[in-house]
Amino acid sequence: MTAAQADLAGAHSEFLEISEGIVLDTPRVEDGAAIWRIARDSKVLDLNSSYSYLLWCRDFAATSVVARDGDGEPVGFVTGYTRPERPQTLVVWQVAVDHAQRGRGLAAALLDGLTARVTEELGVRNVETTITPDNTASNRLFTSYAERHGAHVDREVLFDGGLFPDGGHEPEVLYRIGPLAVPVTATAP
Protein backbone atom coordinates (compact mmCIF):
# COMPACT_ATOMS: atom_id res chain seq x y z
CA MET A 1 0.00 0.00 0.00
CA THR A 2 1.39 3.39 -0.96
CA ALA A 3 1.50 6.41 1.36
CA ALA A 4 -1.29 8.05 -0.67
CA GLN A 5 -3.45 4.95 -0.23
CA ALA A 6 -2.68 4.80 3.49
CA ASP A 7 -3.85 8.42 3.78
CA LEU A 8 -7.05 7.50 1.93
CA ALA A 9 -7.61 4.49 4.17
CA GLY A 10 -7.34 6.68 7.23
CA ALA A 11 -9.75 9.28 5.85
CA HIS A 12 -12.39 7.03 4.25
CA SER A 13 -14.09 3.97 5.67
CA GLU A 14 -15.13 2.82 2.17
CA PHE A 15 -11.51 2.24 1.13
CA LEU A 16 -11.03 -1.31 -0.23
CA GLU A 17 -7.95 -2.68 -1.99
CA ILE A 18 -9.07 -4.81 -4.94
CA SER A 19 -5.73 -5.49 -6.63
CA GLU A 20 -2.14 -4.40 -6.39
CA GLY A 21 -2.14 -0.63 -6.44
CA ILE A 22 -5.88 -0.21 -7.09
CA VAL A 23 -8.40 0.60 -4.38
CA LEU A 24 -12.13 1.28 -4.34
CA ASP A 25 -13.35 4.39 -2.57
CA THR A 26 -16.33 6.69 -2.27
CA PRO A 27 -16.09 9.60 -4.75
CA ARG A 28 -15.48 13.12 -3.51
CA VAL A 29 -16.32 16.41 -5.25
CA GLU A 30 -12.68 16.91 -6.22
CA ASP A 31 -12.90 13.64 -8.23
CA GLY A 32 -15.52 15.11 -10.57
CA ALA A 33 -13.06 16.50 -13.13
CA ALA A 34 -11.14 13.21 -13.39
CA ILE A 35 -14.37 11.22 -13.70
CA TRP A 36 -15.54 13.58 -16.46
CA ARG A 37 -12.22 13.05 -18.32
CA ILE A 38 -12.47 9.26 -18.00
CA ALA A 39 -16.04 9.39 -19.38
CA ARG A 40 -14.97 11.71 -22.22
CA ASP A 41 -11.96 9.58 -23.12
CA SER A 42 -14.07 6.40 -23.21
CA LYS A 43 -15.51 7.60 -26.54
CA VAL A 44 -18.49 5.33 -25.79
CA LEU A 45 -20.45 7.01 -23.00
CA ASP A 46 -22.88 9.86 -23.49
CA LEU A 47 -20.80 12.65 -22.00
CA ASN A 48 -22.59 14.81 -19.44
CA SER A 49 -21.48 18.32 -18.51
CA SER A 50 -18.45 18.57 -16.24
CA TYR A 51 -20.75 20.28 -13.73
CA SER A 52 -22.97 17.19 -13.56
CA TYR A 53 -20.02 15.00 -12.54
CA LEU A 54 -19.21 17.41 -9.70
CA LEU A 55 -22.83 17.23 -8.54
CA TRP A 56 -22.80 13.44 -8.90
CA CYS A 57 -19.77 13.19 -6.60
CA ARG A 58 -21.51 15.42 -4.05
CA ASP A 59 -25.11 14.20 -4.17
CA PHE A 60 -24.79 10.55 -5.18
CA ALA A 61 -21.48 9.53 -3.59
CA ALA A 62 -23.23 6.91 -1.42
CA THR A 63 -24.41 5.10 -4.55
CA SER A 64 -21.25 5.55 -6.63
CA VAL A 65 -17.66 4.32 -6.47
CA VAL A 66 -14.22 5.25 -7.83
CA ALA A 67 -11.13 3.13 -8.35
CA ARG A 68 -7.93 4.90 -7.34
CA ASP A 69 -4.38 4.18 -8.43
CA GLY A 70 -1.34 4.23 -6.14
CA ASP A 71 -1.29 8.03 -6.19
CA GLY A 72 -4.95 8.24 -5.15
CA GLU A 73 -6.10 9.40 -8.61
CA PRO A 74 -9.37 8.05 -10.08
CA VAL A 75 -8.81 5.47 -12.83
CA GLY A 76 -12.36 4.16 -13.06
CA PHE A 77 -15.82 4.79 -11.72
CA VAL A 78 -19.42 3.69 -11.47
CA THR A 79 -22.11 6.30 -10.94
CA GLY A 80 -25.51 5.26 -9.70
CA TYR A 81 -28.55 6.27 -7.71
CA THR A 82 -31.47 4.58 -6.01
CA ARG A 83 -34.82 5.03 -7.69
CA PRO A 84 -37.03 7.34 -5.61
CA GLU A 85 -40.13 5.17 -6.08
CA ARG A 86 -38.11 1.93 -5.72
CA PRO A 87 -35.41 2.56 -3.09
CA GLN A 88 -34.28 -1.08 -3.21
CA THR A 89 -33.22 -0.57 -6.85
CA LEU A 90 -29.80 0.81 -7.76
CA VAL A 91 -29.73 2.41 -11.21
CA VAL A 92 -26.23 2.26 -12.65
CA TRP A 93 -25.80 5.40 -14.72
CA GLN A 94 -22.27 5.07 -16.09
CA VAL A 95 -19.30 2.72 -15.82
CA ALA A 96 -15.91 3.69 -17.22
CA VAL A 97 -12.29 2.67 -16.79
CA ASP A 98 -9.22 4.61 -17.90
CA HIS A 99 -7.64 3.17 -21.06
CA ALA A 100 -4.41 2.26 -19.20
CA GLN A 101 -6.36 0.14 -16.69
CA ARG A 102 -8.58 -1.81 -19.10
CA GLY A 103 -8.44 -5.58 -19.42
CA ARG A 104 -7.82 -6.14 -15.70
CA GLY A 105 -11.41 -6.79 -14.60
CA LEU A 106 -11.69 -3.36 -13.00
CA ALA A 107 -15.20 -2.60 -14.28
CA ALA A 108 -16.49 -5.86 -12.76
CA ALA A 109 -14.67 -5.17 -9.49
CA LEU A 110 -16.15 -1.66 -9.34
CA LEU A 111 -19.66 -2.98 -9.93
CA ASP A 112 -19.24 -5.80 -7.41
CA GLY A 113 -17.77 -3.47 -4.79
CA LEU A 114 -20.50 -0.86 -5.20
CA THR A 115 -23.36 -3.33 -5.07
CA ALA A 116 -21.87 -5.12 -2.05
CA ARG A 117 -21.83 -1.78 -0.23
CA VAL A 118 -25.33 -0.63 -1.22
CA THR A 119 -26.95 -4.00 -0.52
CA GLU A 120 -25.52 -3.91 2.99
CA GLU A 121 -25.92 -0.20 3.77
CA LEU A 122 -29.02 0.77 1.79
CA GLY A 123 -30.92 -2.50 1.40
CA VAL A 124 -30.61 -2.55 -2.40
CA ARG A 125 -31.89 -5.82 -3.88
CA ASN A 126 -32.04 -5.03 -7.61
CA VAL A 127 -29.85 -3.34 -10.22
CA GLU A 128 -31.06 -1.55 -13.32
CA THR A 129 -29.08 -0.06 -16.16
CA THR A 130 -29.66 0.80 -19.79
CA ILE A 131 -27.42 -0.37 -22.60
CA THR A 132 -27.57 0.32 -26.32
CA PRO A 133 -27.65 -2.81 -28.50
CA ASP A 134 -24.25 -1.98 -30.03
CA ASN A 135 -22.46 -1.79 -26.63
CA THR A 136 -21.06 -5.31 -26.46
CA ALA A 137 -18.72 -4.60 -23.53
CA SER A 138 -21.53 -3.34 -21.26
CA ASN A 139 -23.79 -6.21 -22.28
CA ARG A 140 -21.06 -8.66 -21.25
CA LEU A 141 -20.31 -6.75 -18.03
CA PHE A 142 -23.89 -6.80 -16.76
CA THR A 143 -24.70 -10.30 -18.01
CA SER A 144 -21.62 -11.71 -16.26
CA TYR A 145 -22.45 -9.64 -13.15
CA ALA A 146 -25.88 -11.31 -12.98
CA GLU A 147 -24.30 -14.74 -13.45
CA ARG A 148 -21.73 -14.14 -10.68
CA HIS A 149 -24.50 -13.08 -8.31
CA GLY A 150 -27.00 -15.78 -9.28
CA ALA A 151 -29.51 -13.14 -10.32
CA HIS A 152 -32.01 -13.11 -13.15
CA VAL A 153 -31.79 -10.58 -16.02
CA ASP A 154 -34.87 -9.15 -17.75
CA ARG A 155 -34.39 -6.94 -20.81
CA GLU A 156 -36.80 -4.59 -22.54
CA VAL A 157 -36.51 -1.40 -24.56
CA LEU A 158 -36.92 1.51 -22.17
CA PHE A 159 -36.38 4.41 -24.58
CA ASP A 160 -36.79 3.94 -28.32
CA GLY A 161 -34.15 5.71 -30.41
CA GLY A 162 -36.79 8.05 -31.85
CA LEU A 163 -37.34 9.66 -28.43
CA PHE A 164 -33.90 11.28 -28.46
CA PRO A 165 -33.95 14.81 -29.90
CA ASP A 166 -30.45 14.63 -31.40
CA GLY A 167 -31.37 11.80 -33.80
CA GLY A 168 -29.37 8.70 -34.57
CA HIS A 169 -29.39 7.43 -31.00
CA GLU A 170 -29.71 3.70 -30.54
CA PRO A 171 -32.56 2.50 -28.32
CA GLU A 172 -31.72 2.18 -24.63
CA VAL A 173 -32.44 -1.37 -23.43
CA LEU A 174 -33.32 -1.64 -19.75
CA TYR A 175 -31.56 -4.47 -17.89
CA ARG A 176 -33.29 -5.45 -14.65
CA ILE A 177 -31.04 -7.65 -12.53
CA GLY A 178 -32.18 -9.28 -9.34
CA PRO A 179 -32.94 -10.16 -6.77
CA LEU A 180 -29.50 -9.78 -5.23
CA ALA A 181 -28.63 -11.91 -2.25
CA VAL A 182 -29.19 -10.37 1.17
CA PRO A 183 -25.79 -9.91 2.83
CA VAL A 184 -25.04 -12.23 5.70
CA THR A 185 -23.99 -10.34 8.80
CA ALA A 186 -22.14 -11.90 11.67
CA THR A 187 -24.07 -12.20 14.89
CA ALA A 188 -22.59 -12.23 18.35
CA PRO A 189 -22.78 -15.59 20.15
PDB file of C-alpha atoms in Angstrom:
ATOM      1  CA  MET A   1       0.000   0.000   0.000  1.00  0.00           C
ATOM      2  CA  THR A   2       1.389   3.395  -0.961  1.00  0.00           C
ATOM      3  CA  ALA A   3       1.504   6.409   1.356  1.00  0.00           C
ATOM      4  CA  ALA A   4      -1.291   8.046  -0.675  1.00  0.00           C
ATOM      5  CA  GLN A   5      -3.454   4.949  -0.235  1.00  0.00           C
ATOM      6  CA  ALA A   6      -2.684   4.804   3.492  1.00  0.00           C
ATOM      7  CA  ASP A   7      -3.855   8.421   3.776  1.00  0.00           C
ATOM      8  CA  LEU A   8      -7.051   7.499   1.931  1.00  0.00           C
ATOM      9  CA  ALA A   9      -7.607   4.494   4.170  1.00  0.00           C
ATOM     10  CA  GLY A  10      -7.341   6.681   7.233  1.00  0.00           C
ATOM     11  CA  ALA A  11      -9.747   9.280   5.848  1.00  0.00           C
ATOM     12  CA  HIS A  12     -12.388   7.032   4.250  1.00  0.00           C
ATOM     13  CA  SER A  13     -14.094   3.974   5.670  1.00  0.00           C
ATOM     14  CA  GLU A  14     -15.131   2.822   2.173  1.00  0.00           C
ATOM     15  CA  PHE A  15     -11.510   2.238   1.128  1.00  0.00           C
ATOM     16  CA  LEU A  16     -11.031  -1.310  -0.227  1.00  0.00           C
ATOM     17  CA  GLU A  17      -7.953  -2.678  -1.993  1.00  0.00           C
ATOM     18  CA  ILE A  18      -9.066  -4.813  -4.939  1.00  0.00           C
ATOM     19  CA  SER A  19      -5.733  -5.494  -6.627  1.00  0.00           C
ATOM     20  CA  GLU A  20      -2.143  -4.402  -6.393  1.00  0.00           C
ATOM     21  CA  GLY A  21      -2.142  -0.633  -6.442  1.00  0.00           C
ATOM     22  CA  ILE A  22      -5.879  -0.209  -7.092  1.00  0.00           C
ATOM     23  CA  VAL A  23      -8.402   0.598  -4.377  1.00  0.00           C
ATOM     24  CA  LEU A  24     -12.130   1.282  -4.336  1.00  0.00           C
ATOM     25  CA  ASP A  25     -13.346   4.389  -2.571  1.00  0.00           C
ATOM     26  CA  THR A  26     -16.333   6.688  -2.271  1.00  0.00           C
ATOM     27  CA  PRO A  27     -16.090   9.597  -4.745  1.00  0.00           C
ATOM     28  CA  ARG A  28     -15.484  13.123  -3.511  1.00  0.00           C
ATOM     29  CA  VAL A  29     -16.321  16.411  -5.245  1.00  0.00           C
ATOM     30  CA  GLU A  30     -12.683  16.912  -6.223  1.00  0.00           C
ATOM     31  CA  ASP A  31     -12.896  13.641  -8.226  1.00  0.00           C
ATOM     32  CA  GLY A  32     -15.522  15.113 -10.568  1.00  0.00           C
ATOM     33  CA  ALA A  33     -13.056  16.502 -13.129  1.00  0.00           C
ATOM     34  CA  ALA A  34     -11.142  13.214 -13.387  1.00  0.00           C
ATOM     35  CA  ILE A  35     -14.369  11.224 -13.698  1.00  0.00           C
ATOM     36  CA  TRP A  36     -15.539  13.582 -16.457  1.00  0.00           C
ATOM     37  CA  ARG A  37     -12.217  13.053 -18.315  1.00  0.00           C
ATOM     38  CA  ILE A  38     -12.471   9.261 -18.004  1.00  0.00           C
ATOM     39  CA  ALA A  39     -16.038   9.391 -19.375  1.00  0.00           C
ATOM     40  CA  ARG A  40     -14.966  11.715 -22.220  1.00  0.00           C
ATOM     41  CA  ASP A  41     -11.965   9.584 -23.124  1.00  0.00           C
ATOM     42  CA  SER A  42     -14.066   6.399 -23.213  1.00  0.00           C
ATOM     43  CA  LYS A  43     -15.514   7.600 -26.539  1.00  0.00           C
ATOM     44  CA  VAL A  44     -18.490   5.325 -25.789  1.00  0.00           C
ATOM     45  CA  LEU A  45     -20.448   7.013 -23.001  1.00  0.00           C
ATOM     46  CA  ASP A  46     -22.877   9.856 -23.487  1.00  0.00           C
ATOM     47  CA  LEU A  47     -20.800  12.651 -21.998  1.00  0.00           C
ATOM     48  CA  ASN A  48     -22.592  14.809 -19.438  1.00  0.00           C
ATOM     49  CA  SER A  49     -21.475  18.316 -18.512  1.00  0.00           C
ATOM     50  CA  SER A  50     -18.449  18.573 -16.241  1.00  0.00           C
ATOM     51  CA  TYR A  51     -20.747  20.282 -13.732  1.00  0.00           C
ATOM     52  CA  SER A  52     -22.968  17.187 -13.562  1.00  0.00           C
ATOM     53  CA  TYR A  53     -20.015  15.001 -12.536  1.00  0.00           C
ATOM     54  CA  LEU A  54     -19.205  17.411  -9.701  1.00  0.00           C
ATOM     55  CA  LEU A  55     -22.826  17.229  -8.541  1.00  0.00           C
ATOM     56  CA  TRP A  56     -22.800  13.444  -8.899  1.00  0.00           C
ATOM     57  CA  CYS A  57     -19.772  13.194  -6.601  1.00  0.00           C
ATOM     58  CA  ARG A  58     -21.509  15.419  -4.054  1.00  0.00           C
ATOM     59  CA  ASP A  59     -25.115  14.202  -4.168  1.00  0.00           C
ATOM     60  CA  PHE A  60     -24.788  10.547  -5.179  1.00  0.00           C
ATOM     61  CA  ALA A  61     -21.479   9.533  -3.590  1.00  0.00           C
ATOM     62  CA  ALA A  62     -23.229   6.915  -1.417  1.00  0.00           C
ATOM     63  CA  THR A  63     -24.411   5.105  -4.548  1.00  0.00           C
ATOM     64  CA  SER A  64     -21.253   5.555  -6.634  1.00  0.00           C
ATOM     65  CA  VAL A  65     -17.660   4.320  -6.467  1.00  0.00           C
ATOM     66  CA  VAL A  66     -14.223   5.248  -7.827  1.00  0.00           C
ATOM     67  CA  ALA A  67     -11.129   3.132  -8.350  1.00  0.00           C
ATOM     68  CA  ARG A  68      -7.929   4.898  -7.336  1.00  0.00           C
ATOM     69  CA  ASP A  69      -4.382   4.185  -8.428  1.00  0.00           C
ATOM     70  CA  GLY A  70      -1.340   4.228  -6.145  1.00  0.00           C
ATOM     71  CA  ASP A  71      -1.293   8.030  -6.192  1.00  0.00           C
ATOM     72  CA  GLY A  72      -4.954   8.237  -5.154  1.00  0.00           C
ATOM     73  CA  GLU A  73      -6.098   9.401  -8.610  1.00  0.00           C
ATOM     74  CA  PRO A  74      -9.367   8.054 -10.077  1.00  0.00           C
ATOM     75  CA  VAL A  75      -8.810   5.469 -12.833  1.00  0.00           C
ATOM     76  CA  GLY A  76     -12.358   4.160 -13.063  1.00  0.00           C
ATOM     77  CA  PHE A  77     -15.824   4.790 -11.717  1.00  0.00           C
ATOM     78  CA  VAL A  78     -19.421   3.687 -11.468  1.00  0.00           C
ATOM     79  CA  THR A  79     -22.109   6.300 -10.941  1.00  0.00           C
ATOM     80  CA  GLY A  80     -25.509   5.262  -9.696  1.00  0.00           C
ATOM     81  CA  TYR A  81     -28.549   6.270  -7.708  1.00  0.00           C
ATOM     82  CA  THR A  82     -31.467   4.582  -6.006  1.00  0.00           C
ATOM     83  CA  ARG A  83     -34.821   5.032  -7.695  1.00  0.00           C
ATOM     84  CA  PRO A  84     -37.030   7.341  -5.610  1.00  0.00           C
ATOM     85  CA  GLU A  85     -40.129   5.166  -6.085  1.00  0.00           C
ATOM     86  CA  ARG A  86     -38.110   1.932  -5.720  1.00  0.00           C
ATOM     87  CA  PRO A  87     -35.409   2.565  -3.093  1.00  0.00           C
ATOM     88  CA  GLN A  88     -34.283  -1.077  -3.212  1.00  0.00           C
ATOM     89  CA  THR A  89     -33.219  -0.574  -6.850  1.00  0.00           C
ATOM     90  CA  LEU A  90     -29.802   0.807  -7.763  1.00  0.00           C
ATOM     91  CA  VAL A  91     -29.734   2.415 -11.208  1.00  0.00           C
ATOM     92  CA  VAL A  92     -26.228   2.265 -12.647  1.00  0.00           C
ATOM     93  CA  TRP A  93     -25.804   5.402 -14.722  1.00  0.00           C
ATOM     94  CA  GLN A  94     -22.271   5.075 -16.091  1.00  0.00           C
ATOM     95  CA  VAL A  95     -19.304   2.716 -15.821  1.00  0.00           C
ATOM     96  CA  ALA A  96     -15.908   3.689 -17.220  1.00  0.00           C
ATOM     97  CA  VAL A  97     -12.289   2.666 -16.791  1.00  0.00           C
ATOM     98  CA  ASP A  98      -9.215   4.613 -17.897  1.00  0.00           C
ATOM     99  CA  HIS A  99      -7.636   3.166 -21.055  1.00  0.00           C
ATOM    100  CA  ALA A 100      -4.411   2.264 -19.203  1.00  0.00           C
ATOM    101  CA  GLN A 101      -6.364   0.137 -16.693  1.00  0.00           C
ATOM    102  CA  ARG A 102      -8.578  -1.814 -19.103  1.00  0.00           C
ATOM    103  CA  GLY A 103      -8.436  -5.577 -19.415  1.00  0.00           C
ATOM    104  CA  ARG A 104      -7.819  -6.140 -15.705  1.00  0.00           C
ATOM    105  CA  GLY A 105     -11.406  -6.788 -14.597  1.00  0.00           C
ATOM    106  CA  LEU A 106     -11.685  -3.363 -13.003  1.00  0.00           C
ATOM    107  CA  ALA A 107     -15.204  -2.599 -14.278  1.00  0.00           C
ATOM    108  CA  ALA A 108     -16.490  -5.857 -12.764  1.00  0.00           C
ATOM    109  CA  ALA A 109     -14.669  -5.167  -9.487  1.00  0.00           C
ATOM    110  CA  LEU A 110     -16.155  -1.657  -9.339  1.00  0.00           C
ATOM    111  CA  LEU A 111     -19.664  -2.983  -9.932  1.00  0.00           C
ATOM    112  CA  ASP A 112     -19.245  -5.805  -7.415  1.00  0.00           C
ATOM    113  CA  GLY A 113     -17.775  -3.467  -4.789  1.00  0.00           C
ATOM    114  CA  LEU A 114     -20.504  -0.864  -5.202  1.00  0.00           C
ATOM    115  CA  THR A 115     -23.363  -3.334  -5.066  1.00  0.00           C
ATOM    116  CA  ALA A 116     -21.867  -5.117  -2.048  1.00  0.00           C
ATOM    117  CA  ARG A 117     -21.830  -1.776  -0.234  1.00  0.00           C
ATOM    118  CA  VAL A 118     -25.331  -0.633  -1.220  1.00  0.00           C
ATOM    119  CA  THR A 119     -26.951  -4.004  -0.524  1.00  0.00           C
ATOM    120  CA  GLU A 120     -25.525  -3.914   2.993  1.00  0.00           C
ATOM    121  CA  GLU A 121     -25.920  -0.203   3.768  1.00  0.00           C
ATOM    122  CA  LEU A 122     -29.023   0.771   1.792  1.00  0.00           C
ATOM    123  CA  GLY A 123     -30.920  -2.497   1.401  1.00  0.00           C
ATOM    124  CA  VAL A 124     -30.612  -2.550  -2.399  1.00  0.00           C
ATOM    125  CA  ARG A 125     -31.894  -5.822  -3.878  1.00  0.00           C
ATOM    126  CA  ASN A 126     -32.038  -5.027  -7.613  1.00  0.00           C
ATOM    127  CA  VAL A 127     -29.852  -3.338 -10.215  1.00  0.00           C
ATOM    128  CA  GLU A 128     -31.059  -1.546 -13.318  1.00  0.00           C
ATOM    129  CA  THR A 129     -29.078  -0.058 -16.164  1.00  0.00           C
ATOM    130  CA  THR A 130     -29.662   0.798 -19.792  1.00  0.00           C
ATOM    131  CA  ILE A 131     -27.417  -0.374 -22.599  1.00  0.00           C
ATOM    132  CA  THR A 132     -27.570   0.324 -26.315  1.00  0.00           C
ATOM    133  CA  PRO A 133     -27.648  -2.807 -28.502  1.00  0.00           C
ATOM    134  CA  ASP A 134     -24.249  -1.982 -30.031  1.00  0.00           C
ATOM    135  CA  ASN A 135     -22.460  -1.787 -26.635  1.00  0.00           C
ATOM    136  CA  THR A 136     -21.063  -5.313 -26.458  1.00  0.00           C
ATOM    137  CA  ALA A 137     -18.723  -4.599 -23.529  1.00  0.00           C
ATOM    138  CA  SER A 138     -21.530  -3.340 -21.262  1.00  0.00           C
ATOM    139  CA  ASN A 139     -23.793  -6.206 -22.284  1.00  0.00           C
ATOM    140  CA  ARG A 140     -21.060  -8.656 -21.252  1.00  0.00           C
ATOM    141  CA  LEU A 141     -20.307  -6.748 -18.026  1.00  0.00           C
ATOM    142  CA  PHE A 142     -23.889  -6.796 -16.757  1.00  0.00           C
ATOM    143  CA  THR A 143     -24.701 -10.298 -18.009  1.00  0.00           C
ATOM    144  CA  SER A 144     -21.624 -11.707 -16.258  1.00  0.00           C
ATOM    145  CA  TYR A 145     -22.449  -9.641 -13.154  1.00  0.00           C
ATOM    146  CA  ALA A 146     -25.880 -11.310 -12.985  1.00  0.00           C
ATOM    147  CA  GLU A 147     -24.303 -14.745 -13.453  1.00  0.00           C
ATOM    148  CA  ARG A 148     -21.731 -14.141 -10.679  1.00  0.00           C
ATOM    149  CA  HIS A 149     -24.498 -13.083  -8.311  1.00  0.00           C
ATOM    150  CA  GLY A 150     -27.001 -15.785  -9.283  1.00  0.00           C
ATOM    151  CA  ALA A 151     -29.511 -13.138 -10.318  1.00  0.00           C
ATOM    152  CA  HIS A 152     -32.011 -13.112 -13.149  1.00  0.00           C
ATOM    153  CA  VAL A 153     -31.794 -10.578 -16.018  1.00  0.00           C
ATOM    154  CA  ASP A 154     -34.869  -9.148 -17.752  1.00  0.00           C
ATOM    155  CA  ARG A 155     -34.385  -6.943 -20.813  1.00  0.00           C
ATOM    156  CA  GLU A 156     -36.798  -4.585 -22.540  1.00  0.00           C
ATOM    157  CA  VAL A 157     -36.513  -1.397 -24.564  1.00  0.00           C
ATOM    158  CA  LEU A 158     -36.918   1.514 -22.173  1.00  0.00           C
ATOM    159  CA  PHE A 159     -36.377   4.411 -24.580  1.00  0.00           C
ATOM    160  CA  ASP A 160     -36.788   3.944 -28.321  1.00  0.00           C
ATOM    161  CA  GLY A 161     -34.152   5.714 -30.407  1.00  0.00           C
ATOM    162  CA  GLY A 162     -36.792   8.054 -31.849  1.00  0.00           C
ATOM    163  CA  LEU A 163     -37.342   9.656 -28.431  1.00  0.00           C
ATOM    164  CA  PHE A 164     -33.903  11.278 -28.464  1.00  0.00           C
ATOM    165  CA  PRO A 165     -33.952  14.810 -29.902  1.00  0.00           C
ATOM    166  CA  ASP A 166     -30.450  14.632 -31.401  1.00  0.00           C
ATOM    167  CA  GLY A 167     -31.372  11.802 -33.799  1.00  0.00           C
ATOM    168  CA  GLY A 168     -29.367   8.704 -34.570  1.00  0.00           C
ATOM    169  CA  HIS A 169     -29.391   7.432 -30.996  1.00  0.00           C
ATOM    170  CA  GLU A 170     -29.712   3.700 -30.536  1.00  0.00           C
ATOM    171  CA  PRO A 171     -32.556   2.496 -28.320  1.00  0.00           C
ATOM    172  CA  GLU A 172     -31.724   2.175 -24.625  1.00  0.00           C
ATOM    173  CA  VAL A 173     -32.439  -1.368 -23.430  1.00  0.00           C
ATOM    174  CA  LEU A 174     -33.318  -1.640 -19.746  1.00  0.00           C
ATOM    175  CA  TYR A 175     -31.558  -4.469 -17.895  1.00  0.00           C
ATOM    176  CA  ARG A 176     -33.289  -5.455 -14.652  1.00  0.00           C
ATOM    177  CA  ILE A 177     -31.038  -7.652 -12.533  1.00  0.00           C
ATOM    178  CA  GLY A 178     -32.176  -9.276  -9.335  1.00  0.00           C
ATOM    179  CA  PRO A 179     -32.938 -10.156  -6.767  1.00  0.00           C
ATOM    180  CA  LEU A 180     -29.504  -9.785  -5.231  1.00  0.00           C
ATOM    181  CA  ALA A 181     -28.634 -11.913  -2.247  1.00  0.00           C
ATOM    182  CA  VAL A 182     -29.191 -10.372   1.169  1.00  0.00           C
ATOM    183  CA  PRO A 183     -25.786  -9.907   2.829  1.00  0.00           C
ATOM    184  CA  VAL A 184     -25.037 -12.227   5.700  1.00  0.00           C
ATOM    185  CA  THR A 185     -23.986 -10.336   8.798  1.00  0.00           C
ATOM    186  CA  ALA A 186     -22.136 -11.904  11.667  1.00  0.00           C
ATOM    187  CA  THR A 187     -24.069 -12.204  14.886  1.00  0.00           C
ATOM    188  CA  ALA A 188     -22.593 -12.227  18.345  1.00  0.00           C
ATOM    189  CA  PRO A 189     -22.780 -15.592  20.146  1.00  0.00           C
TER     190      PRO A 189
END
